[in-house]
GROMACS .gro file of C-alpha atoms in nm:
model
  373
    1UNK     CA    1 -10.792  -0.300  12.444
    2UNK     CA    2 -10.811  -0.283  12.088
    3UNK     CA    3 -11.055  -0.521  11.926
    4UNK     CA    4 -10.886  -0.876  11.843
    5UNK     CA    5 -10.940  -0.968  11.477
    6UNK     CA    6 -11.106  -1.322  11.386
    7UNK     CA    7 -10.865  -1.515  11.179
    8UNK     CA    8 -11.091  -1.815  11.161
    9UNK     CA    9 -11.415  -1.539  11.033
   10UNK     CA   10 -11.136  -1.355  10.792
   11UNK     CA   11 -11.106  -1.689  10.627
   12UNK     CA   12 -11.466  -1.765  10.687
   13UNK     CA   13 -11.346  -2.125  10.826
   14UNK     CA   14 -11.477  -2.290  11.146
   15UNK     CA   15 -11.264  -2.297  11.460
   16UNK     CA   16 -11.220  -2.683  11.422
   17UNK     CA   17 -11.119  -2.641  11.038
   18UNK     CA   18 -10.847  -2.874  10.908
   19UNK     CA   19 -10.534  -2.757  10.747
   20UNK     CA   20 -10.670  -2.835  10.409
   21UNK     CA   21 -11.008  -2.653  10.463
   22UNK     CA   22 -10.798  -2.370  10.577
   23UNK     CA   23 -10.586  -2.396  10.243
   24UNK     CA   24 -10.887  -2.432  10.044
   25UNK     CA   25 -10.996  -2.101  10.201
   26UNK     CA   26 -10.750  -1.911  10.161
   27UNK     CA   27 -10.671  -1.981   9.806
   28UNK     CA   28 -11.060  -1.848   9.682
   29UNK     CA   29 -11.050  -1.537   9.881
   30UNK     CA   30 -10.669  -1.485   9.771
   31UNK     CA   31 -10.776  -1.494   9.386
   32UNK     CA   32 -11.051  -1.231   9.461
   33UNK     CA   33 -10.909  -1.009   9.696
   34UNK     CA   34 -10.526  -1.016   9.515
   35UNK     CA   35 -10.477  -0.613   9.422
   36UNK     CA   36 -10.340  -0.700   9.097
   37UNK     CA   37 -10.690  -0.864   9.050
   38UNK     CA   38 -10.895  -0.575   9.099
   39UNK     CA   39 -10.938  -0.664   9.485
   40UNK     CA   40 -10.862  -0.459   9.818
   41UNK     CA   41 -10.490  -0.421   9.917
   42UNK     CA   42 -10.559  -0.420  10.290
   43UNK     CA   43 -10.813  -0.681  10.227
   44UNK     CA   44 -10.539  -0.874  10.107
   45UNK     CA   45 -10.286  -0.823  10.372
   46UNK     CA   46 -10.571  -0.922  10.650
   47UNK     CA   47 -10.613  -1.258  10.441
   48UNK     CA   48 -10.215  -1.288  10.412
   49UNK     CA   49 -10.196  -1.248  10.788
   50UNK     CA   50 -10.451  -1.461  10.858
   51UNK     CA   51 -10.316  -1.764  10.668
   52UNK     CA   52  -9.954  -1.719  10.801
   53UNK     CA   53 -10.086  -1.786  11.152
   54UNK     CA   54 -10.373  -2.046  11.118
   55UNK     CA   55 -10.145  -2.245  10.858
   56UNK     CA   56  -9.871  -2.322  11.114
   57UNK     CA   57  -9.954  -2.552  11.366
   58UNK     CA   58  -9.753  -2.388  11.671
   59UNK     CA   59  -9.851  -2.036  11.575
   60UNK     CA   60 -10.247  -2.153  11.557
   61UNK     CA   61 -10.188  -2.319  11.931
   62UNK     CA   62 -10.085  -1.973  12.043
   63UNK     CA   63 -10.338  -1.809  11.856
   64UNK     CA   64 -10.610  -1.993  11.999
   65UNK     CA   65 -10.453  -1.956  12.367
   66UNK     CA   66 -10.358  -1.612  12.352
   67UNK     CA   67 -10.568  -1.461  12.013
   68UNK     CA   68 -10.749  -1.188  12.289
   69UNK     CA   69 -10.421  -1.042  12.306
   70UNK     CA   70 -10.284  -1.000  11.947
   71UNK     CA   71 -10.406  -0.643  11.903
   72UNK     CA   72 -10.295  -0.510  12.210
   73UNK     CA   73  -9.947  -0.635  12.272
   74UNK     CA   74  -9.740  -0.904  12.385
   75UNK     CA   75  -9.890  -1.136  12.629
   76UNK     CA   76  -9.707  -1.311  12.932
   77UNK     CA   77  -9.488  -1.601  12.788
   78UNK     CA   78  -9.246  -1.677  12.577
   79UNK     CA   79  -9.347  -1.685  12.162
   80UNK     CA   80  -9.703  -1.548  12.214
   81UNK     CA   81  -9.863  -1.330  11.941
   82UNK     CA   82  -9.740  -0.971  11.874
   83UNK     CA   83  -9.358  -1.097  11.922
   84UNK     CA   84  -9.139  -1.198  11.693
   85UNK     CA   85  -9.253  -1.478  11.462
   86UNK     CA   86  -9.586  -1.318  11.449
   87UNK     CA   87  -9.747  -1.086  11.155
   88UNK     CA   88  -9.592  -0.726  11.285
   89UNK     CA   89  -9.370  -0.872  11.538
   90UNK     CA   90  -8.966  -0.795  11.444
   91UNK     CA   91  -8.767  -1.041  11.279
   92UNK     CA   92  -9.064  -1.268  11.136
   93UNK     CA   93  -8.944  -1.501  10.886
   94UNK     CA   94  -9.285  -1.724  10.754
   95UNK     CA   95  -9.233  -2.059  10.612
   96UNK     CA   96  -9.357  -2.055  10.227
   97UNK     CA   97  -9.666  -2.311  10.167
   98UNK     CA   98  -9.728  -2.503   9.859
   99UNK     CA   99 -10.032  -2.419   9.712
  100UNK     CA  100 -10.032  -2.580   9.460
  101UNK     CA  101 -10.242  -2.433   9.158
  102UNK     CA  102 -10.289  -2.120   9.303
  103UNK     CA  103  -9.944  -2.000   9.155
  104UNK     CA  104 -10.022  -2.103   8.800
  105UNK     CA  105 -10.341  -1.871   8.885
  106UNK     CA  106 -10.167  -1.599   8.984
  107UNK     CA  107  -9.869  -1.636   8.694
  108UNK     CA  108  -9.992  -1.415   8.467
  109UNK     CA  109 -10.151  -1.137   8.697
  110UNK     CA  110  -9.780  -1.138   8.912
  111UNK     CA  111  -9.576  -1.125   8.599
  112UNK     CA  112  -9.370  -1.450   8.708
  113UNK     CA  113  -9.305  -1.353   9.053
  114UNK     CA  114  -9.311  -1.654   9.291
  115UNK     CA  115  -9.450  -1.669   9.676
  116UNK     CA  116  -9.335  -1.517   9.983
  117UNK     CA  117  -9.196  -1.190   9.756
  118UNK     CA  118  -8.945  -1.451   9.553
  119UNK     CA  119  -8.842  -1.249   9.233
  120UNK     CA  120  -8.816  -1.491   8.933
  121UNK     CA  121  -8.589  -1.356   8.649
  122UNK     CA  122  -8.741  -1.299   8.323
  123UNK     CA  123  -8.554  -1.113   8.074
  124UNK     CA  124  -8.640  -1.147   7.730
  125UNK     CA  125  -8.945  -1.455   7.761
  126UNK     CA  126  -8.967  -1.721   7.482
  127UNK     CA  127  -9.312  -1.603   7.302
  128UNK     CA  128  -9.491  -1.774   7.084
  129UNK     CA  129  -9.578  -1.665   6.718
  130UNK     CA  130  -9.891  -1.520   6.647
  131UNK     CA  131 -10.196  -1.747   6.447
  132UNK     CA  132 -10.295  -1.647   6.111
  133UNK     CA  133 -10.585  -1.705   5.955
  134UNK     CA  134 -10.657  -1.634   5.556
  135UNK     CA  135 -10.923  -1.741   5.350
  136UNK     CA  136 -10.879  -1.998   4.958
  137UNK     CA  137 -11.151  -1.999   4.729
  138UNK     CA  138 -11.159  -2.359   4.574
  139UNK     CA  139 -11.378  -2.511   4.245
  140UNK     CA  140 -11.626  -2.797   4.362
  141UNK     CA  141 -11.406  -3.050   4.225
  142UNK     CA  142 -11.071  -2.916   4.406
  143UNK     CA  143 -11.262  -2.965   4.713
  144UNK     CA  144 -11.339  -3.300   4.655
  145UNK     CA  145 -11.001  -3.433   4.525
  146UNK     CA  146 -10.808  -3.204   4.765
  147UNK     CA  147 -10.500  -2.992   4.555
  148UNK     CA  148 -10.157  -2.780   4.704
  149UNK     CA  149 -10.190  -2.459   4.654
  150UNK     CA  150 -10.006  -2.131   4.793
  151UNK     CA  151 -10.112  -1.862   5.010
  152UNK     CA  152  -9.942  -1.544   5.032
  153UNK     CA  153  -9.900  -1.492   5.419
  154UNK     CA  154  -9.823  -1.138   5.552
  155UNK     CA  155  -9.621  -1.152   5.875
  156UNK     CA  156  -9.371  -1.053   6.084
  157UNK     CA  157  -9.039  -1.217   6.094
  158UNK     CA  158  -8.728  -1.178   6.237
  159UNK     CA  159  -8.527  -0.876   6.090
  160UNK     CA  160  -8.244  -0.978   5.876
  161UNK     CA  161  -8.000  -0.669   6.006
  162UNK     CA  162  -8.041  -0.699   6.330
  163UNK     CA  163  -8.081  -1.062   6.391
  164UNK     CA  164  -8.422  -0.994   6.546
  165UNK     CA  165  -8.212  -0.781   6.855
  166UNK     CA  166  -8.393  -0.447   6.763
  167UNK     CA  167  -8.026  -0.277   6.797
  168UNK     CA  168  -7.848  -0.130   6.556
  169UNK     CA  169  -7.564  -0.334   6.449
  170UNK     CA  170  -7.237  -0.299   6.680
  171UNK     CA  171  -7.465  -0.248   6.947
  172UNK     CA  172  -7.673  -0.432   7.173
  173UNK     CA  173  -7.966  -0.384   7.417
  174UNK     CA  174  -7.870  -0.302   7.760
  175UNK     CA  175  -8.033  -0.428   8.083
  176UNK     CA  176  -8.326  -0.234   8.204
  177UNK     CA  177  -8.155  -0.035   8.477
  178UNK     CA  178  -8.521  -0.004   8.631
  179UNK     CA  179  -8.621  -0.363   8.631
  180UNK     CA  180  -8.240  -0.518   8.679
  181UNK     CA  181  -8.369  -0.700   8.388
  182UNK     CA  182  -8.634  -0.926   8.527
  183UNK     CA  183  -8.912  -0.757   8.345
  184UNK     CA  184  -9.135  -0.645   8.628
  185UNK     CA  185  -9.115  -0.441   8.968
  186UNK     CA  186  -9.238  -0.627   9.288
  187UNK     CA  187  -9.310  -0.531   9.619
  188UNK     CA  188  -9.331  -0.816   9.878
  189UNK     CA  189  -9.632  -0.832  10.120
  190UNK     CA  190  -9.613  -1.153  10.355
  191UNK     CA  191  -9.660  -1.453  10.178
  192UNK     CA  192  -9.694  -1.322   9.808
  193UNK     CA  193  -9.517  -1.069   9.617
  194UNK     CA  194  -9.718  -0.829   9.434
  195UNK     CA  195  -9.533  -0.759   9.089
  196UNK     CA  196  -9.613  -0.497   8.797
  197UNK     CA  197  -9.459  -0.475   8.446
  198UNK     CA  198  -9.160  -0.278   8.462
  199UNK     CA  199  -9.274   0.099   8.300
  200UNK     CA  200  -8.944   0.116   8.120
  201UNK     CA  201  -8.880  -0.199   7.925
  202UNK     CA  202  -9.288  -0.283   7.915
  203UNK     CA  203  -9.158  -0.639   8.059
  204UNK     CA  204  -8.881  -0.740   7.799
  205UNK     CA  205  -8.578  -0.705   8.107
  206UNK     CA  206  -8.389  -0.467   7.816
  207UNK     CA  207  -8.394  -0.132   7.674
  208UNK     CA  208  -8.221  -0.006   7.345
  209UNK     CA  209  -8.046   0.273   7.349
  210UNK     CA  210  -7.931   0.271   6.959
  211UNK     CA  211  -8.243   0.085   6.732
  212UNK     CA  212  -8.165  -0.071   6.410
  213UNK     CA  213  -8.291   0.202   6.140
  214UNK     CA  214  -8.429  -0.106   5.950
  215UNK     CA  215  -8.683  -0.270   6.215
  216UNK     CA  216  -8.684   0.072   6.406
  217UNK     CA  217  -8.589  -0.149   6.748
  218UNK     CA  218  -8.888  -0.407   6.677
  219UNK     CA  219  -8.652  -0.647   6.615
  220UNK     CA  220  -8.913  -0.783   6.325
  221UNK     CA  221  -9.013  -0.676   5.967
  222UNK     CA  222  -9.327  -0.745   5.822
  223UNK     CA  223  -9.275  -0.959   5.497
  224UNK     CA  224  -9.528  -1.152   5.240
  225UNK     CA  225  -9.423  -1.447   5.192
  226UNK     CA  226  -9.605  -1.772   4.968
  227UNK     CA  227  -9.665  -2.063   5.187
  228UNK     CA  228  -9.754  -2.403   5.029
  229UNK     CA  229 -10.109  -2.571   5.177
  230UNK     CA  230 -10.190  -2.896   5.134
  231UNK     CA  231 -10.565  -2.897   5.122
  232UNK     CA  232 -10.688  -3.265   5.186
  233UNK     CA  233 -11.010  -3.429   5.018
  234UNK     CA  234 -11.341  -3.361   5.117
  235UNK     CA  235 -11.276  -3.000   5.270
  236UNK     CA  236 -11.648  -2.797   5.315
  237UNK     CA  237 -11.792  -2.455   5.271
  238UNK     CA  238 -11.690  -2.266   5.574
  239UNK     CA  239 -11.442  -2.504   5.709
  240UNK     CA  240 -11.117  -2.432   5.886
  241UNK     CA  241 -10.785  -2.637   5.831
  242UNK     CA  242 -10.482  -2.588   6.076
  243UNK     CA  243 -10.125  -2.595   5.954
  244UNK     CA  244  -9.904  -2.617   6.262
  245UNK     CA  245  -9.577  -2.394   6.247
  246UNK     CA  246  -9.707  -2.201   5.942
  247UNK     CA  247  -9.783  -1.884   6.144
  248UNK     CA  248  -9.566  -1.609   6.234
  249UNK     CA  249  -9.223  -1.705   6.375
  250UNK     CA  250  -9.203  -1.693   6.820
  251UNK     CA  251  -8.969  -1.469   6.953
  252UNK     CA  252  -8.700  -1.542   7.178
  253UNK     CA  253  -8.654  -1.906   7.075
  254UNK     CA  254  -9.059  -1.977   7.126
  255UNK     CA  255  -9.238  -2.180   6.879
  256UNK     CA  256  -9.406  -2.072   6.546
  257UNK     CA  257  -9.761  -1.991   6.531
  258UNK     CA  258 -10.008  -2.170   6.375
  259UNK     CA  259 -10.168  -2.078   6.003
  260UNK     CA  260 -10.552  -2.127   5.948
  261UNK     CA  261 -10.706  -2.168   5.610
  262UNK     CA  262 -11.071  -2.114   5.575
  263UNK     CA  263 -11.192  -2.308   5.265
  264UNK     CA  264 -11.493  -2.149   5.066
  265UNK     CA  265 -11.621  -2.363   4.752
  266UNK     CA  266 -11.754  -2.196   4.455
  267UNK     CA  267 -12.078  -2.324   4.312
  268UNK     CA  268 -12.144  -2.613   4.086
  269UNK     CA  269 -12.427  -2.616   3.799
  270UNK     CA  270 -12.602  -2.900   3.964
  271UNK     CA  271 -12.419  -3.065   4.273
  272UNK     CA  272 -12.428  -2.916   4.619
  273UNK     CA  273 -12.280  -3.052   4.972
  274UNK     CA  274 -12.416  -3.198   5.278
  275UNK     CA  275 -12.108  -3.274   5.456
  276UNK     CA  276 -11.979  -3.584   5.266
  277UNK     CA  277 -12.286  -3.649   5.076
  278UNK     CA  278 -12.335  -3.493   4.738
  279UNK     CA  279 -12.691  -3.343   4.645
  280UNK     CA  280 -12.822  -3.337   4.292
  281UNK     CA  281 -13.163  -3.279   4.117
  282UNK     CA  282 -13.267  -3.481   3.857
  283UNK     CA  283 -13.546  -3.351   3.623
  284UNK     CA  284 -13.747  -3.602   3.460
  285UNK     CA  285 -14.077  -3.625   3.232
  286UNK     CA  286 -14.422  -3.724   3.384
  287UNK     CA  287 -14.397  -4.004   3.151
  288UNK     CA  288 -14.021  -4.128   3.288
  289UNK     CA  289 -14.214  -4.093   3.607
  290UNK     CA  290 -14.552  -4.288   3.518
  291UNK     CA  291 -14.376  -4.556   3.321
  292UNK     CA  292 -13.963  -4.595   3.461
  293UNK     CA  293 -13.680  -4.554   3.251
  294UNK     CA  294 -13.315  -4.564   3.286
  295UNK     CA  295 -13.083  -4.237   3.263
  296UNK     CA  296 -12.714  -4.162   3.295
  297UNK     CA  297 -12.619  -3.917   3.507
  298UNK     CA  298 -12.268  -3.748   3.606
  299UNK     CA  299 -12.138  -3.866   3.908
  300UNK     CA  300 -11.890  -3.640   4.098
  301UNK     CA  301 -11.490  -3.627   4.068
  302UNK     CA  302 -11.613  -3.723   3.671
  303UNK     CA  303 -11.793  -4.056   3.479
  304UNK     CA  304 -12.121  -4.148   3.468
  305UNK     CA  305 -12.355  -4.417   3.561
  306UNK     CA  306 -12.632  -4.554   3.517
  307UNK     CA  307 -12.979  -4.463   3.721
  308UNK     CA  308 -13.313  -4.662   3.736
  309UNK     CA  309 -13.639  -4.485   3.806
  310UNK     CA  310 -13.910  -4.699   3.871
  311UNK     CA  311 -14.212  -4.657   3.736
  312UNK     CA  312 -14.463  -4.432   3.923
  313UNK     CA  313 -14.165  -4.222   4.036
  314UNK     CA  314 -14.325  -3.946   4.285
  315UNK     CA  315 -14.216  -3.580   4.244
  316UNK     CA  316 -13.917  -3.500   4.524
  317UNK     CA  317 -13.785  -3.924   4.562
  318UNK     CA  318 -13.475  -3.917   4.684
  319UNK     CA  319 -13.241  -4.262   4.538
  320UNK     CA  320 -12.936  -4.272   4.685
  321UNK     CA  321 -12.601  -4.376   4.523
  322UNK     CA  322 -12.362  -4.561   4.792
  323UNK     CA  323 -12.050  -4.405   4.759
  324UNK     CA  324 -12.054  -4.158   4.480
  325UNK     CA  325 -12.012  -3.874   4.727
  326UNK     CA  326 -11.727  -3.677   4.889
  327UNK     CA  327 -11.394  -3.826   5.059
  328UNK     CA  328 -11.490  -3.766   5.425
  329UNK     CA  329 -11.202  -3.572   5.640
  330UNK     CA  330 -10.955  -3.776   5.791
  331UNK     CA  331 -10.956  -4.085   5.574
  332UNK     CA  332 -11.329  -4.247   5.718
  333UNK     CA  333 -11.461  -4.334   5.340
  334UNK     CA  334 -11.657  -4.149   5.122
  335UNK     CA  335 -12.004  -3.988   5.162
  336UNK     CA  336 -12.290  -4.051   4.895
  337UNK     CA  337 -12.497  -3.935   4.599
  338UNK     CA  338 -12.844  -3.839   4.629
  339UNK     CA  339 -13.051  -3.766   4.324
  340UNK     CA  340 -13.393  -3.604   4.436
  341UNK     CA  341 -13.596  -3.654   4.169
  342UNK     CA  342 -13.814  -3.345   4.023
  343UNK     CA  343 -14.088  -3.420   3.805
  344UNK     CA  344 -14.148  -3.156   3.512
  345UNK     CA  345 -14.497  -3.061   3.398
  346UNK     CA  346 -14.485  -2.937   3.028
  347UNK     CA  347 -14.616  -2.590   3.031
  348UNK     CA  348 -14.711  -2.573   2.651
  349UNK     CA  349 -14.902  -2.854   2.477
  350UNK     CA  350 -15.068  -2.879   2.104
  351UNK     CA  351 -15.419  -2.955   2.052
  352UNK     CA  352 -15.302  -3.329   2.014
  353UNK     CA  353 -15.121  -3.349   2.298
  354UNK     CA  354 -15.422  -3.192   2.500
  355UNK     CA  355 -15.645  -3.448   2.341
  356UNK     CA  356 -15.428  -3.731   2.467
  357UNK     CA  357 -15.392  -3.647   2.808
  358UNK     CA  358 -15.811  -3.591   2.843
  359UNK     CA  359 -15.840  -3.933   2.707
  360UNK     CA  360 -15.603  -4.047   2.966
  361UNK     CA  361 -15.727  -3.855   3.250
  362UNK     CA  362 -16.129  -3.987   3.131
  363UNK     CA  363 -15.991  -4.389   3.135
  364UNK     CA  364 -15.922  -4.328   3.476
  365UNK     CA  365 -16.122  -4.329   3.807
  366UNK     CA  366 -15.844  -4.279   4.076
  367UNK     CA  367 -15.909  -3.939   4.263
  368UNK     CA  368 -15.559  -3.830   4.422
  369UNK     CA  369 -15.782  -3.585   4.666
  370UNK     CA  370 -16.035  -3.864   4.790
  371UNK     CA  371 -15.825  -3.855   5.165
  372UNK     CA  372 -15.963  -3.490   5.141
  373UNK     CA  373 -16.287  -3.390   5.308
   0.00000   0.00000   0.00000
């Protein structure tokens, strides 16, 4: 007698496994071993056979009773394994089982085929247009204030001669005789239908006998079209903006893709950006740092403000001017202007200046290096 197949071992479950455990085990193994997903066709058939039996209460009960006869023929008694209704038996007709997200997982692999070898007609599918990415360069103030600008976008658009059909005017695409318009060829195997893209129409479901001379049968032509984009205030260097529906048009009634615009900002003579904050390095003299002073400084976007510098200000001190930075994207307020003091030491002194500094130094007894031992 041939060796008996142990369906429980094939699915990796115990004999008392629940229906839900059996279903989960099959889902996991079917994903791994389906031929179109790179698995073994024989292993997949074996999994399919085991699941057909163990997922059906009546067949499972019969298998538990007569399993030892399954590989050797029909045991005594009606409806036993090996007869009609069993894998390999005459006239077997399985009942489709709801496998939930397994269909979604295999959808792209099977080309849209359903469970149980059922074929879904695809034809020309609606396809979303491609996303496009372009780069623009803005002045510092343009990035702060926002700007409306045009981007020359190169994209494929529907051919105006054939109206996107790809066929010569006066003719039409014909249904693919190989796949019958489904876009794929399939072979039923138990619970699943293994589906492959039709080699003749490459999945479109149609073939073109007389192609359009303008688009060469593609249905699209590449054109350069200026697209106006509104850059919001506060964009950053290297930031990416998304403009929905501004990419390539879809095909077969599908939606257009998106246009992504990467922003670059030209360097400013004295301002830099740190997100929504604007940074500025302010040179001050030794006497201004020592005695304190008040100076007027420019602010982003134009205008000036007064800045008080306290006596004894050290090199590298940062003063913050609230609300004078860049706008935050999506209307979340404004950053600050951060002013960093840079004490400038004169590199050329005349005799009188040197004498004054010496007298000043001799009048003080403090040692800035006293903490260093």
